[in-house]
GROMACS .gro file of C-alpha atoms in nm:
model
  177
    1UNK     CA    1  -4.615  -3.281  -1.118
    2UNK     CA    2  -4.832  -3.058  -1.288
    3UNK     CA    3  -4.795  -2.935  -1.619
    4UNK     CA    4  -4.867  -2.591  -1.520
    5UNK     CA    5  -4.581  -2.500  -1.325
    6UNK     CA    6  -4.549  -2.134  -1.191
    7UNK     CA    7  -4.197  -1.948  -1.183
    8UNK     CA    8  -4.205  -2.006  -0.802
    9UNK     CA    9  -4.218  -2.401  -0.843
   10UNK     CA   10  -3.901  -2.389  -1.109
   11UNK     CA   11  -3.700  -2.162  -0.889
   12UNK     CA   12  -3.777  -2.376  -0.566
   13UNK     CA   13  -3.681  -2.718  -0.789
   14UNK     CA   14  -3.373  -2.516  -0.916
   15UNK     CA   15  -3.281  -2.421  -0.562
   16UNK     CA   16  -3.292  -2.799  -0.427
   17UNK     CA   17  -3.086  -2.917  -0.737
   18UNK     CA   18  -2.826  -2.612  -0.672
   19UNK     CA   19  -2.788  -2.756  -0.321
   20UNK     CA   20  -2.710  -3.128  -0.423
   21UNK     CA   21  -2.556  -3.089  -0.762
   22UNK     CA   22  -2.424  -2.702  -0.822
   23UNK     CA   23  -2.484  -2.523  -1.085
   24UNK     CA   24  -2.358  -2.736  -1.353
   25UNK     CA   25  -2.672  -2.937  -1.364
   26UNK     CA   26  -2.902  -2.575  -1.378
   27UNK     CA   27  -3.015  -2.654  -1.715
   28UNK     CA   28  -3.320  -2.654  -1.892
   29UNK     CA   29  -3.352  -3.029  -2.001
   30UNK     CA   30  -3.312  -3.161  -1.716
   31UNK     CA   31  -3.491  -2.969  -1.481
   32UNK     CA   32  -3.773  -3.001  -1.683
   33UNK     CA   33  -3.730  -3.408  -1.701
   34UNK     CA   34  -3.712  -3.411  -1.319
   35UNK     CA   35  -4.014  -3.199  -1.271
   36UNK     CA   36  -4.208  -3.435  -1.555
   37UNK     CA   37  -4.292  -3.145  -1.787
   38UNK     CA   38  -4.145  -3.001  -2.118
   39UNK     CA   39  -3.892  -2.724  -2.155
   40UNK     CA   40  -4.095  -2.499  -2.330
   41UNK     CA   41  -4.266  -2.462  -1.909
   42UNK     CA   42  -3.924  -2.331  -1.818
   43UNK     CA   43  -3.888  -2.101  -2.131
   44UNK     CA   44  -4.231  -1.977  -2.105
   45UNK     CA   45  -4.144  -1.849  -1.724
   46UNK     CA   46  -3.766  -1.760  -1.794
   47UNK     CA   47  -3.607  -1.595  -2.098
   48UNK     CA   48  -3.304  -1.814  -2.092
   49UNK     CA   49  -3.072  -2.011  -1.806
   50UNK     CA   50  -2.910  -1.660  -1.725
   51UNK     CA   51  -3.249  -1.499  -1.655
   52UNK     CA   52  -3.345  -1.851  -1.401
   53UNK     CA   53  -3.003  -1.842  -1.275
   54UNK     CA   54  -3.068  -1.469  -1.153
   55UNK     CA   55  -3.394  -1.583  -0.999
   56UNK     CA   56  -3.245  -1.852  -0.812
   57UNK     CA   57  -2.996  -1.605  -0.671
   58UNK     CA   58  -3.251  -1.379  -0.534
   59UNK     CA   59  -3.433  -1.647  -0.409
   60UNK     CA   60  -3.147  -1.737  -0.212
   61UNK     CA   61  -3.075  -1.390  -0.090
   62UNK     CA   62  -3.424  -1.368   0.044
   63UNK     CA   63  -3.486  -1.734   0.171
   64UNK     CA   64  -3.123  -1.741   0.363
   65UNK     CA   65  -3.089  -1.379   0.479
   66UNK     CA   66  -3.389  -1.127   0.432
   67UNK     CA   67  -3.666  -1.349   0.559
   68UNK     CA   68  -3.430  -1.490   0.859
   69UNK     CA   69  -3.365  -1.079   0.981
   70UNK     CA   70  -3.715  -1.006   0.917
   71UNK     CA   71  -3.831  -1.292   1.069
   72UNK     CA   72  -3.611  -1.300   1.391
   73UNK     CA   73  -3.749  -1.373   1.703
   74UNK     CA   74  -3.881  -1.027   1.895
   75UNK     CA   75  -3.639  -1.102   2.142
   76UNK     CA   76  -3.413  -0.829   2.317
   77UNK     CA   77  -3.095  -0.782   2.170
   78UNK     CA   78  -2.853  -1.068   2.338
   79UNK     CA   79  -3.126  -1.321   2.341
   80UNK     CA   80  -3.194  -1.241   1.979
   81UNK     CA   81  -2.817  -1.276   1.902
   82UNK     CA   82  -2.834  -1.617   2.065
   83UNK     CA   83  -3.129  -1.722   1.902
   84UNK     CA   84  -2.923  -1.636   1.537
   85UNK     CA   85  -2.605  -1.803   1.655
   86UNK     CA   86  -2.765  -2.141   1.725
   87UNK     CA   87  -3.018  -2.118   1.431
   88UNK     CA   88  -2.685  -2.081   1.190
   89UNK     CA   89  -2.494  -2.326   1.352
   90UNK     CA   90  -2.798  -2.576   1.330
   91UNK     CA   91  -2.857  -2.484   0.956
   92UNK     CA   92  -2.807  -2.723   0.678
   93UNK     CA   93  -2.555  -2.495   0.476
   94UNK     CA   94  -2.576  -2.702   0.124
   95UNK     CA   95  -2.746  -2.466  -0.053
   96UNK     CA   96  -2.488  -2.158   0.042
   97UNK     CA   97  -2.196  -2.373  -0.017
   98UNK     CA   98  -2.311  -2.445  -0.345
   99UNK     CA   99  -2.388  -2.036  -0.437
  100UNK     CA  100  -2.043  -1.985  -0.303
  101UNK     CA  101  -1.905  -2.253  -0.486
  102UNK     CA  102  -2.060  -2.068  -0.837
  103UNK     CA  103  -1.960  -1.738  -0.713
  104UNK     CA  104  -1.624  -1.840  -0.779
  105UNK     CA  105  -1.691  -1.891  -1.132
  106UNK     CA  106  -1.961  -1.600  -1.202
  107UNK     CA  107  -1.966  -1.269  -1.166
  108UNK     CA  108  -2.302  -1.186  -1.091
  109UNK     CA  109  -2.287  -1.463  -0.824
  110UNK     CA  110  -2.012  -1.291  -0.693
  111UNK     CA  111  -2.152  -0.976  -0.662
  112UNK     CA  112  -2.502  -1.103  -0.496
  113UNK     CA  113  -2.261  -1.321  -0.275
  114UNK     CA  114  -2.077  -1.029  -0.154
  115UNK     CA  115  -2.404  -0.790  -0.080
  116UNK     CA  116  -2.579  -1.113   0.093
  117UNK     CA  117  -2.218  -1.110   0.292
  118UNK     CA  118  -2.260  -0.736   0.422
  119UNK     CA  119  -2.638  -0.731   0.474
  120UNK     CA  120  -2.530  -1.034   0.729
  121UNK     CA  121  -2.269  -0.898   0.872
  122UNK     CA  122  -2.459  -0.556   0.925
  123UNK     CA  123  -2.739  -0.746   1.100
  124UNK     CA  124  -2.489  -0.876   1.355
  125UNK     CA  125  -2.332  -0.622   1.415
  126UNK     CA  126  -2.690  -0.461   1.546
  127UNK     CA  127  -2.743  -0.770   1.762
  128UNK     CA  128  -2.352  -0.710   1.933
  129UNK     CA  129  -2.437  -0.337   1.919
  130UNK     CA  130  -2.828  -0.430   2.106
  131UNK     CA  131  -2.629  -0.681   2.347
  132UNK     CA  132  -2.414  -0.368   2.487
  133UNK     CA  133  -2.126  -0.337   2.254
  134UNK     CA  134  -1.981  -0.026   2.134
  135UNK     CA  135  -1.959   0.007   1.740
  136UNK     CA  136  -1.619  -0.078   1.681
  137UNK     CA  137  -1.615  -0.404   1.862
  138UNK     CA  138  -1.978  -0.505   1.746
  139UNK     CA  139  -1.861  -0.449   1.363
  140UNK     CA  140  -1.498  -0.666   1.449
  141UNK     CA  141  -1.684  -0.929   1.633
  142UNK     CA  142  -1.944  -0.945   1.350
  143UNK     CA  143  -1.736  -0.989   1.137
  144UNK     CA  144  -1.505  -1.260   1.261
  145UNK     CA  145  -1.869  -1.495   1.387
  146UNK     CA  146  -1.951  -1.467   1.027
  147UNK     CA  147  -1.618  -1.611   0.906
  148UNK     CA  148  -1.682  -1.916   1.178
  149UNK     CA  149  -1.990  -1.970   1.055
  150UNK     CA  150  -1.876  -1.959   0.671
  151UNK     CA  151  -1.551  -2.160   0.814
  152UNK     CA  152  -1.727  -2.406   1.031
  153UNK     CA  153  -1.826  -2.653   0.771
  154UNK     CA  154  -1.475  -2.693   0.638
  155UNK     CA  155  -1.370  -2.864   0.897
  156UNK     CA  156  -1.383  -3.261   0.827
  157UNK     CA  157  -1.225  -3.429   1.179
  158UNK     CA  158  -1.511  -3.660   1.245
  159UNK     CA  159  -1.524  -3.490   1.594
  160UNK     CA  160  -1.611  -3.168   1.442
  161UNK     CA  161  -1.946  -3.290   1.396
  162UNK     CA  162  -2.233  -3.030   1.499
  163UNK     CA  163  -2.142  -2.754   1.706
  164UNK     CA  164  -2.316  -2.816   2.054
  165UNK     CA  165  -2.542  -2.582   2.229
  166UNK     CA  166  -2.297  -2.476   2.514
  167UNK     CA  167  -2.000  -2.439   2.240
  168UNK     CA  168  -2.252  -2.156   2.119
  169UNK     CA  169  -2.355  -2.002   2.414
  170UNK     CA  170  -1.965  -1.974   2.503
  171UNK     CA  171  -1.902  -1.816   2.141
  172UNK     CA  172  -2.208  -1.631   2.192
  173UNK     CA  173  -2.108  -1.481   2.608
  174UNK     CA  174  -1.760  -1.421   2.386
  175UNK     CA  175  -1.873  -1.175   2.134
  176UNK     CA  176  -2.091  -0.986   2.404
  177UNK     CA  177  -1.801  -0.900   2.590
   0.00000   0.00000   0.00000
């Protein structure tokens, strides 16, 4: 790589190494040994590991929520919710598992965690509310999709596996009544 590294490539290395090793390994040394360049690159972008570790966090909040509303398919509102459901479902999750993982150690993690949490939930809810639903039952059903989703990768039977298409169009025909 490089030696002239921009904040974007540290905070997109940072983010792969968050997702396969957590945050214990989000240090300078070797981040910088992995990328091939010298520490003073990440100092001269960062002002310490607090500063990077708040840049990864945003970067996660946009890359795994903002950008995946904004960038929703212009689909009406049922469609759209079905579209979301199976994108989710189909996700590799490592990287959120691992900023959940530090949120239970760090407060600031926490406390992105949680907003990242409600700006998700919000969004279904519009997609229930779009589909037909009435406010009450959009915001209850948001809610409890988002805790399968967060819940679905706990599960280790070997039949667990991926969720299938049809499982999520039943979840999906569920919430829209």
């Amino acid at each position: 790589m490089s030696e002239r590294l921009s904040k974007h490539d540290w905070v997109k290395h940072g983010l792969i190494v968050l997702a396969r090793d957590g945050i214990g390994a989000i240090k300078p040394g070797p981040l910088a040994k992995e990328l091939g360049v010298s520490r003073g690159s990440f100092y001269w972008h960062f002002v310490d590991v607090a500063d990077f570790r708040g840049e990864l966090l945003n970067a996660w909040a946009r890359e795994t929520t903002d950008r995946v509303i904004e960038e929703g398919p212009d689909l009406p509102g049922r469609e759209r919710l079905r579209a979301l459901i199976k994108r989710a479902f189909h996700t590799d999750r490592a990287l959120d598992r691992a900023v959940r993982s530090w949120a239970t150690q760090d407060p600031a993690a926490t406390k992105q965690v949680g907003e990242v949490d409600k700006r998700r939930i919000a969004h279904i809810a519009i997609l229930l509310l779009q589909a037909g639903l009435d406010q009450q039952h959009a915001a209850e059903r948001a809610q409890f999709l988002y805790w399968a989703y967060l819940g679905q990768p706990l599960v280790i039977a070997p039949e667990a596996g991926a969720v299938s298409d049809e499982a999520l169009e039943q979840i999906a025909q569920i919430l829209e009544r």
